[in-house]
Short mmCIF file of C-alpha atoms in Angstrom, two decimals:
data_model
loop_
_atom_site.label_atom_id
_atom_site.label_comp_id
_atom_site.label_asym_id
_atom_site.label_seq_id
_atom_site.Cartn_x
_atom_site.Cartn_y
_atom_site.Cartn_z
CA MET A 1 -27.68 -15.98 24.08
CA SER A 2 -28.73 -17.89 21.01
CA ASP A 3 -29.58 -21.57 21.05
CA THR A 4 -26.41 -22.99 19.50
CA PRO A 5 -24.29 -26.03 20.20
CA THR A 6 -22.02 -25.62 23.20
CA PRO A 7 -18.52 -24.62 22.11
CA PRO A 8 -15.55 -26.55 23.50
CA ALA A 9 -14.01 -25.56 26.83
CA THR A 10 -10.63 -24.97 25.19
CA ALA A 11 -9.31 -24.36 21.68
CA ARG A 12 -5.93 -23.81 20.05
CA GLU A 13 -4.22 -20.51 19.30
CA TRP A 14 -0.76 -19.41 18.17
CA HIS A 15 1.44 -17.36 20.53
CA LEU A 16 4.63 -15.46 19.78
CA LEU A 17 7.22 -16.63 22.33
CA SER A 18 10.23 -14.57 21.20
CA ARG A 19 10.95 -11.95 18.57
CA PRO A 20 12.60 -13.34 15.43
CA VAL A 21 15.96 -11.98 14.32
CA GLY A 22 16.14 -12.32 10.57
CA ARG A 23 14.03 -15.19 9.29
CA PRO A 24 11.32 -16.36 11.74
CA GLU A 25 11.92 -19.87 13.09
CA PRO A 26 9.44 -22.36 14.59
CA GLU A 27 10.98 -21.95 18.06
CA ASN A 28 9.76 -18.33 18.08
CA PHE A 29 6.17 -19.61 18.26
CA ALA A 30 3.93 -22.03 20.15
CA LEU A 31 0.51 -23.55 19.51
CA VAL A 32 -1.28 -23.59 22.86
CA GLU A 33 -4.62 -24.57 24.34
CA ALA A 34 -6.62 -21.63 25.68
CA GLU A 35 -9.97 -21.23 27.40
CA VAL A 36 -12.92 -20.48 25.12
CA ARG A 37 -14.60 -17.57 26.89
CA THR A 38 -18.27 -16.61 26.94
CA PRO A 39 -18.88 -13.33 25.11
CA GLY A 40 -19.50 -10.31 27.32
CA GLU A 41 -21.83 -7.42 26.66
CA GLY A 42 -21.48 -6.25 23.05
CA GLN A 43 -19.38 -9.27 22.07
CA VAL A 44 -19.77 -12.39 19.93
CA LEU A 45 -18.03 -15.77 19.99
CA VAL A 46 -16.83 -16.79 16.54
CA ARG A 47 -15.74 -20.22 15.34
CA ASN A 48 -13.13 -19.27 12.78
CA GLU A 49 -13.42 -21.04 9.44
CA TYR A 50 -10.68 -19.31 7.41
CA LEU A 51 -7.59 -17.44 8.58
CA SER A 52 -5.36 -15.03 6.70
CA VAL A 53 -1.55 -14.95 6.73
CA ASP A 54 0.10 -11.90 5.19
CA PRO A 55 3.59 -10.44 4.73
CA TYR A 56 2.88 -7.45 7.02
CA MET A 57 2.68 -9.83 9.98
CA ARG A 58 6.45 -10.17 9.89
CA GLY A 59 6.74 -6.54 10.96
CA ARG A 60 4.41 -7.11 13.92
CA MET A 61 6.74 -9.82 15.21
CA SER A 62 9.45 -7.20 15.80
CA ALA A 63 9.42 -4.71 18.67
CA ALA A 64 10.21 -1.77 16.41
CA LYS A 65 7.62 0.98 16.18
CA SER A 66 5.54 0.75 13.03
CA TYR A 67 2.10 1.67 11.72
CA VAL A 68 0.59 -1.19 13.73
CA ALA A 69 1.38 -2.36 17.25
CA PRO A 70 3.82 -5.27 17.67
CA TYR A 71 2.43 -8.65 18.69
CA GLU A 72 2.65 -9.16 22.45
CA LEU A 73 4.88 -11.98 23.63
CA GLY A 74 3.04 -14.89 25.21
CA LYS A 75 -0.33 -13.83 23.79
CA ALA A 76 -2.37 -14.87 20.78
CA MET A 77 -1.37 -13.25 17.52
CA GLN A 78 -3.85 -11.44 15.31
CA GLY A 79 -4.82 -11.40 11.68
CA GLY A 80 -7.78 -11.45 9.36
CA ALA A 81 -10.34 -14.21 9.91
CA VAL A 82 -13.84 -15.09 8.85
CA GLY A 83 -16.12 -17.45 10.68
CA GLU A 84 -19.50 -18.38 12.12
CA VAL A 85 -20.98 -16.69 15.16
CA VAL A 86 -21.78 -19.45 17.65
CA ALA A 87 -22.91 -17.20 20.52
CA SER A 88 -23.94 -13.55 20.48
CA ASN A 89 -24.34 -11.00 23.25
CA ALA A 90 -24.68 -8.08 20.86
CA GLU A 91 -27.43 -6.31 18.96
CA GLY A 92 -27.49 -6.82 15.21
CA ILE A 93 -25.45 -10.03 15.08
CA SER A 94 -27.02 -13.44 15.62
CA ALA A 95 -25.76 -16.96 16.00
CA GLY A 96 -25.27 -18.41 12.52
CA ASP A 97 -24.15 -15.12 10.98
CA ARG A 98 -20.78 -15.06 9.24
CA VAL A 99 -18.44 -12.24 10.21
CA LEU A 100 -15.07 -10.86 9.15
CA HIS A 101 -12.77 -9.77 12.00
CA PHE A 102 -9.11 -9.48 12.98
CA LEU A 103 -8.66 -12.10 15.70
CA GLY A 104 -7.11 -14.81 13.58
CA TRP A 105 -4.35 -17.31 14.43
CA ARG A 106 -6.89 -19.14 16.65
CA GLU A 107 -9.82 -21.53 16.38
CA TYR A 108 -12.32 -19.54 18.45
CA ALA A 109 -12.37 -15.78 19.10
CA VAL A 110 -14.38 -13.48 21.35
CA VAL A 111 -14.84 -10.39 19.19
CA ASP A 112 -16.25 -6.95 19.95
CA ALA A 113 -19.30 -6.70 17.72
CA LYS A 114 -18.39 -3.17 16.64
CA SER A 115 -15.19 -4.49 15.06
CA ALA A 116 -16.90 -7.40 13.27
CA VAL A 117 -18.33 -7.04 9.76
CA LYS A 118 -21.17 -9.28 8.64
CA VAL A 119 -20.51 -10.90 5.27
CA ASP A 120 -22.73 -12.77 2.84
CA PRO A 121 -21.55 -16.36 2.23
CA SER A 122 -23.97 -16.72 -0.69
CA ALA A 123 -22.47 -13.82 -2.70
CA VAL A 124 -18.91 -15.17 -2.99
CA PRO A 125 -16.99 -17.98 -1.25
CA LEU A 126 -16.28 -17.08 2.39
CA SER A 127 -12.52 -17.17 1.91
CA ALA A 128 -12.79 -14.40 -0.70
CA TYR A 129 -13.52 -11.93 2.10
CA LEU A 130 -9.92 -12.43 3.27
CA GLY A 131 -8.43 -11.89 -0.15
CA VAL A 132 -9.94 -10.72 -3.39
CA LEU A 133 -12.84 -8.94 -1.63
CA GLY A 134 -10.94 -8.28 1.59
CA MET A 135 -7.97 -6.28 2.80
CA THR A 136 -5.64 -7.50 0.06
CA GLY A 137 -8.17 -6.66 -2.65
CA LEU A 138 -8.78 -3.18 -1.26
CA THR A 139 -5.00 -2.70 -1.06
CA ALA A 140 -4.73 -3.38 -4.79
CA TYR A 141 -7.70 -1.18 -5.64
CA ALA A 142 -6.72 1.82 -3.50
CA GLY A 143 -3.02 1.63 -4.28
CA LEU A 144 -3.52 1.53 -8.04
CA LEU A 145 -6.44 3.89 -8.47
CA ARG A 146 -5.81 6.42 -5.72
CA THR A 147 -2.13 6.37 -4.69
CA ALA A 148 -0.76 5.72 -8.17
CA SER A 149 -3.47 7.85 -9.82
CA PHE A 150 -3.93 5.26 -12.55
CA LYS A 151 -5.59 6.52 -15.72
CA GLU A 152 -6.73 4.84 -18.90
CA GLY A 153 -3.86 4.25 -21.31
CA ASP A 154 -1.17 3.91 -18.62
CA SER A 155 1.50 1.24 -18.88
CA VAL A 156 1.69 -0.60 -15.54
CA PHE A 157 4.42 -2.73 -13.97
CA VAL A 158 3.62 -4.89 -10.92
CA SER A 159 6.18 -6.79 -8.85
CA GLY A 160 5.14 -9.84 -6.85
CA ALA A 161 2.48 -10.05 -9.51
CA ALA A 162 1.31 -13.61 -8.80
CA GLY A 163 0.59 -12.77 -5.17
CA ALA A 164 -2.78 -11.85 -3.70
CA VAL A 165 -2.34 -8.09 -4.18
CA GLY A 166 -0.24 -8.05 -7.34
CA SER A 167 -2.48 -10.35 -9.37
CA GLN A 168 -5.45 -8.13 -8.61
CA VAL A 169 -3.56 -4.91 -9.42
CA GLY A 170 -2.73 -6.18 -12.90
CA GLN A 171 -6.26 -7.31 -13.64
CA ILE A 172 -7.85 -4.10 -12.39
CA ALA A 173 -5.43 -2.12 -14.55
CA LYS A 174 -6.46 -4.16 -17.61
CA LEU A 175 -10.17 -3.80 -16.81
CA LYS A 176 -9.67 -0.04 -16.43
CA GLY A 177 -7.99 0.33 -19.81
CA ALA A 178 -4.23 0.03 -19.27
CA SER A 179 -2.24 0.11 -22.51
CA ARG A 180 0.15 -2.57 -21.22
CA VAL A 181 0.51 -4.55 -17.98
CA ILE A 182 3.79 -6.23 -17.05
CA GLY A 183 4.36 -8.47 -14.05
CA SER A 184 7.33 -10.09 -12.35
CA ALA A 185 7.17 -13.33 -10.39
CA GLY A 186 9.53 -15.91 -8.94
CA SER A 187 8.88 -18.97 -11.11
CA ASP A 188 8.19 -19.82 -14.73
CA GLU A 189 4.89 -21.41 -13.64
CA LYS A 190 3.74 -18.13 -12.08
CA VAL A 191 4.84 -16.18 -15.17
CA LYS A 192 2.68 -18.46 -17.31
CA LEU A 193 -0.26 -17.91 -14.94
CA LEU A 194 0.07 -14.12 -15.27
CA THR A 195 -0.11 -14.09 -19.05
CA GLU A 196 -2.44 -17.04 -19.69
CA GLU A 197 -4.99 -16.65 -16.89
CA TYR A 198 -4.74 -13.11 -15.53
CA GLY A 199 -4.34 -11.39 -18.89
CA PHE A 200 -1.01 -9.62 -18.31
CA ASP A 201 0.55 -8.49 -21.59
CA ALA A 202 4.02 -9.60 -20.51
CA ALA A 203 5.68 -11.19 -17.48
CA PHE A 204 9.13 -12.38 -16.47
CA ASN A 205 10.82 -14.54 -13.86
CA TYR A 206 13.07 -12.20 -11.87
CA LYS A 207 15.39 -15.13 -11.09
CA ASN A 208 16.21 -15.56 -14.78
CA GLY A 209 18.31 -12.42 -15.16
CA PRO A 210 18.73 -8.78 -14.13
CA VAL A 211 15.33 -7.24 -13.40
CA SER A 212 16.23 -3.97 -15.14
CA GLU A 213 17.08 -5.76 -18.39
CA GLN A 214 14.01 -7.98 -18.30
CA LEU A 215 11.76 -5.00 -17.58
CA ARG A 216 13.19 -2.97 -20.46
CA ALA A 217 12.57 -5.90 -22.79
CA ALA A 218 8.98 -6.32 -21.54
CA ALA A 219 8.23 -2.58 -21.54
CA PRO A 220 10.32 -1.03 -24.32
CA ASP A 221 8.25 2.17 -24.15
CA GLY A 222 8.71 2.49 -20.38
CA VAL A 223 6.15 2.39 -17.59
CA ASP A 224 3.77 5.04 -16.28
CA VAL A 225 2.85 3.26 -13.05
CA TYR A 226 4.85 0.88 -10.88
CA PHE A 227 3.06 -0.97 -8.06
CA ASP A 228 5.80 -2.11 -5.69
CA ASN A 229 5.33 -5.21 -3.54
CA VAL A 230 8.99 -6.20 -3.44
CA GLY A 231 11.38 -3.24 -3.13
CA GLY A 232 15.11 -3.67 -3.69
CA VAL A 233 16.28 -4.19 -7.26
CA HIS A 234 12.69 -4.13 -8.54
CA LEU A 235 12.21 -0.57 -7.32
CA GLU A 236 15.51 0.50 -8.85
CA ALA A 237 14.57 -1.12 -12.17
CA ALA A 238 11.16 0.58 -12.19
CA ILE A 239 12.73 4.01 -11.57
CA GLY A 240 15.05 3.28 -14.51
CA SER A 241 12.08 2.57 -16.81
CA LEU A 242 9.75 5.27 -15.49
CA ASN A 243 8.20 7.60 -18.08
CA ARG A 244 7.66 11.33 -17.72
CA ASP A 245 5.21 12.03 -14.84
CA GLY A 246 5.38 8.37 -13.79
CA ARG A 247 3.98 7.28 -10.42
CA ILE A 248 5.23 4.62 -8.03
CA ALA A 249 2.97 3.26 -5.27
CA VAL A 250 4.97 1.51 -2.55
CA CYS A 251 2.82 -1.20 -0.99
CA GLY A 252 5.45 -3.55 0.40
CA ALA A 253 9.07 -4.63 0.29
CA ILE A 254 9.00 -8.37 0.94
CA SER A 255 12.54 -8.78 -0.39
CA VAL A 256 13.94 -7.01 2.71
CA TYR A 257 11.53 -8.02 5.50
CA ASN A 258 13.93 -10.53 7.07
CA ASN A 259 17.04 -8.36 6.69
CA THR A 260 18.95 -7.66 9.89
CA GLU A 261 20.67 -4.60 8.40
CA PRO A 262 18.97 -1.73 6.54
CA ALA A 263 18.74 -2.41 2.83
CA PRO A 264 20.46 0.15 0.56
CA GLY A 265 18.08 2.42 -1.30
CA PRO A 266 17.84 2.68 -5.10
CA LYS A 267 21.00 4.18 -6.61
CA ASN A 268 19.05 6.03 -9.30
CA LEU A 269 16.60 8.13 -7.27
CA ALA A 270 17.89 11.24 -9.00
CA ARG A 271 16.15 10.01 -12.15
CA LEU A 272 12.85 11.08 -10.55
CA ILE A 273 13.95 14.67 -11.16
CA GLN A 274 14.35 14.04 -14.87
CA THR A 275 11.04 12.16 -15.17
CA ARG A 276 9.15 14.40 -12.70
CA GLY A 277 8.28 11.07 -11.16
CA ARG A 278 6.44 10.56 -7.90
CA ILE A 279 6.99 7.81 -5.35
CA GLU A 280 4.50 7.40 -2.52
CA GLY A 281 3.91 4.83 0.18
CA PHE A 282 0.42 3.95 1.36
CA LEU A 283 -1.48 1.89 3.93
CA VAL A 284 -4.80 0.28 3.16
CA GLY A 285 -6.15 1.48 6.52
CA ASP A 286 -6.20 5.05 5.18
CA HIS A 287 -8.55 4.11 2.35
CA TYR A 288 -11.50 2.32 3.92
CA ASP A 289 -13.78 5.07 2.57
CA LEU A 290 -13.37 3.26 -0.78
CA GLN A 291 -14.76 -0.01 0.65
CA PRO A 292 -18.37 0.27 -0.62
CA GLN A 293 -17.24 1.30 -4.13
CA PHE A 294 -14.58 -1.44 -4.10
CA VAL A 295 -16.96 -4.23 -3.03
CA GLU A 296 -19.55 -3.16 -5.61
CA GLU A 297 -17.15 -2.87 -8.55
CA VAL A 298 -14.84 -5.81 -7.80
CA GLY A 299 -17.70 -8.03 -6.61
CA ALA A 300 -19.37 -7.54 -9.98
CA TRP A 301 -16.14 -8.44 -11.82
CA ILE A 302 -15.81 -11.61 -9.75
CA ARG A 303 -19.40 -12.69 -10.40
CA SER A 304 -19.05 -12.00 -14.14
CA GLY A 305 -15.78 -13.94 -14.30
CA GLU A 306 -13.86 -10.89 -15.59
CA LEU A 307 -11.59 -10.86 -12.54
CA LYS A 308 -9.97 -14.17 -11.68
CA TYR A 309 -8.24 -15.13 -8.48
CA ARG A 310 -6.30 -17.99 -7.01
CA GLU A 311 -5.95 -19.13 -3.43
CA THR A 312 -3.34 -21.36 -1.87
CA VAL A 313 -5.20 -23.19 0.88
CA VAL A 314 -3.44 -24.86 3.81
CA GLU A 315 -5.61 -26.96 6.12
CA GLY A 316 -5.49 -27.02 9.91
CA ILE A 317 -4.62 -24.55 12.66
CA GLU A 318 -1.49 -26.62 13.33
CA ASN A 319 -0.20 -25.53 9.89
CA ASN A 320 -0.92 -21.81 10.34
CA LEU A 321 2.73 -20.99 11.06
CA GLU A 322 4.04 -22.98 8.10
CA ALA A 323 1.54 -21.17 5.85
CA PHE A 324 2.88 -17.81 7.06
CA LEU A 325 6.50 -18.87 6.51
CA GLY A 326 5.45 -20.02 3.06
CA VAL A 327 4.22 -16.51 2.23
CA LEU A 328 7.65 -15.11 3.11
CA ARG A 329 9.25 -17.73 0.83
CA GLY A 330 6.82 -16.99 -2.00
CA ASP A 331 5.24 -20.46 -1.91
CA ASN A 332 1.75 -19.12 -2.52
CA THR A 333 0.00 -18.35 -5.77
CA GLY A 334 -2.63 -15.74 -4.96
CA LYS A 335 -3.89 -15.39 -1.41
CA MET A 336 -2.56 -17.77 1.24
CA ILE A 337 -5.51 -19.03 3.30
CA VAL A 338 -5.66 -21.38 6.27
CA LYS A 339 -8.84 -23.46 6.40
CA LEU A 340 -9.92 -24.75 9.81
#
């Protein structure tokens, strides 16, 4: 064991008490005191400094089978986190190291060392490892470059474009030579951010009128790539504007996550025959082979200032749930982070 200050006997963590039907409500959750355990063989004790809340967590609150196991009732929830190792019982990780892991929603975590990744707090701000250089960043990178087969000269449309993933998709497309990048967002303020700070060629507020009409106005020559974070009418609009051999990468569908009935599919899917279009879903977990290339390329863009990012930071473990609910409402600009 390393010579570090003694951690507290107990610390707070969020439990799922019942499975939400429709929109999650505070009564589905509880913030509880739990014992801070000593790490066993091959484990480390981490004092979490930043926690991630993400749209996919809504799916884990349901019992339905999915690509990741549901949260267990009455137990601590999970999510991305980065923090300081305060006690180590594992080779290769020492007290004082900073690590990225997936036991968030809590103040202290006992983590298997093999599932913890050491990160450099001097290279970029620690919170960036949960967003722009973390899972959300890799999602943008892999979805655009691999799933959507982006190539120089493509016209790209991104929904949810002011979010953590969408804002990075648009910027990577521009840095890689897109002919035009269009984004949709849910407020005029976010639209302004997309064009003035992130370098999108055009953007629109989807609440200001039919998405299909606004997209046609923003992309009169159509789109070659659509990166879908929203689903619903956005997907239908993108199919309507898709060019010959267009590609659609389906990352998320936040517009339907709280639905209690299945959402109807796009009415114009047959147009994919005419355009020879391709629509493909993807999970970031299938693309971790890209991680070294991603960190090298995107890390350089961040350090040079070519790639910009925003974070919405909420302070305190007691506000972790409200931060998550805020993501579902679209309150965040960029990555939603909880600082402990």
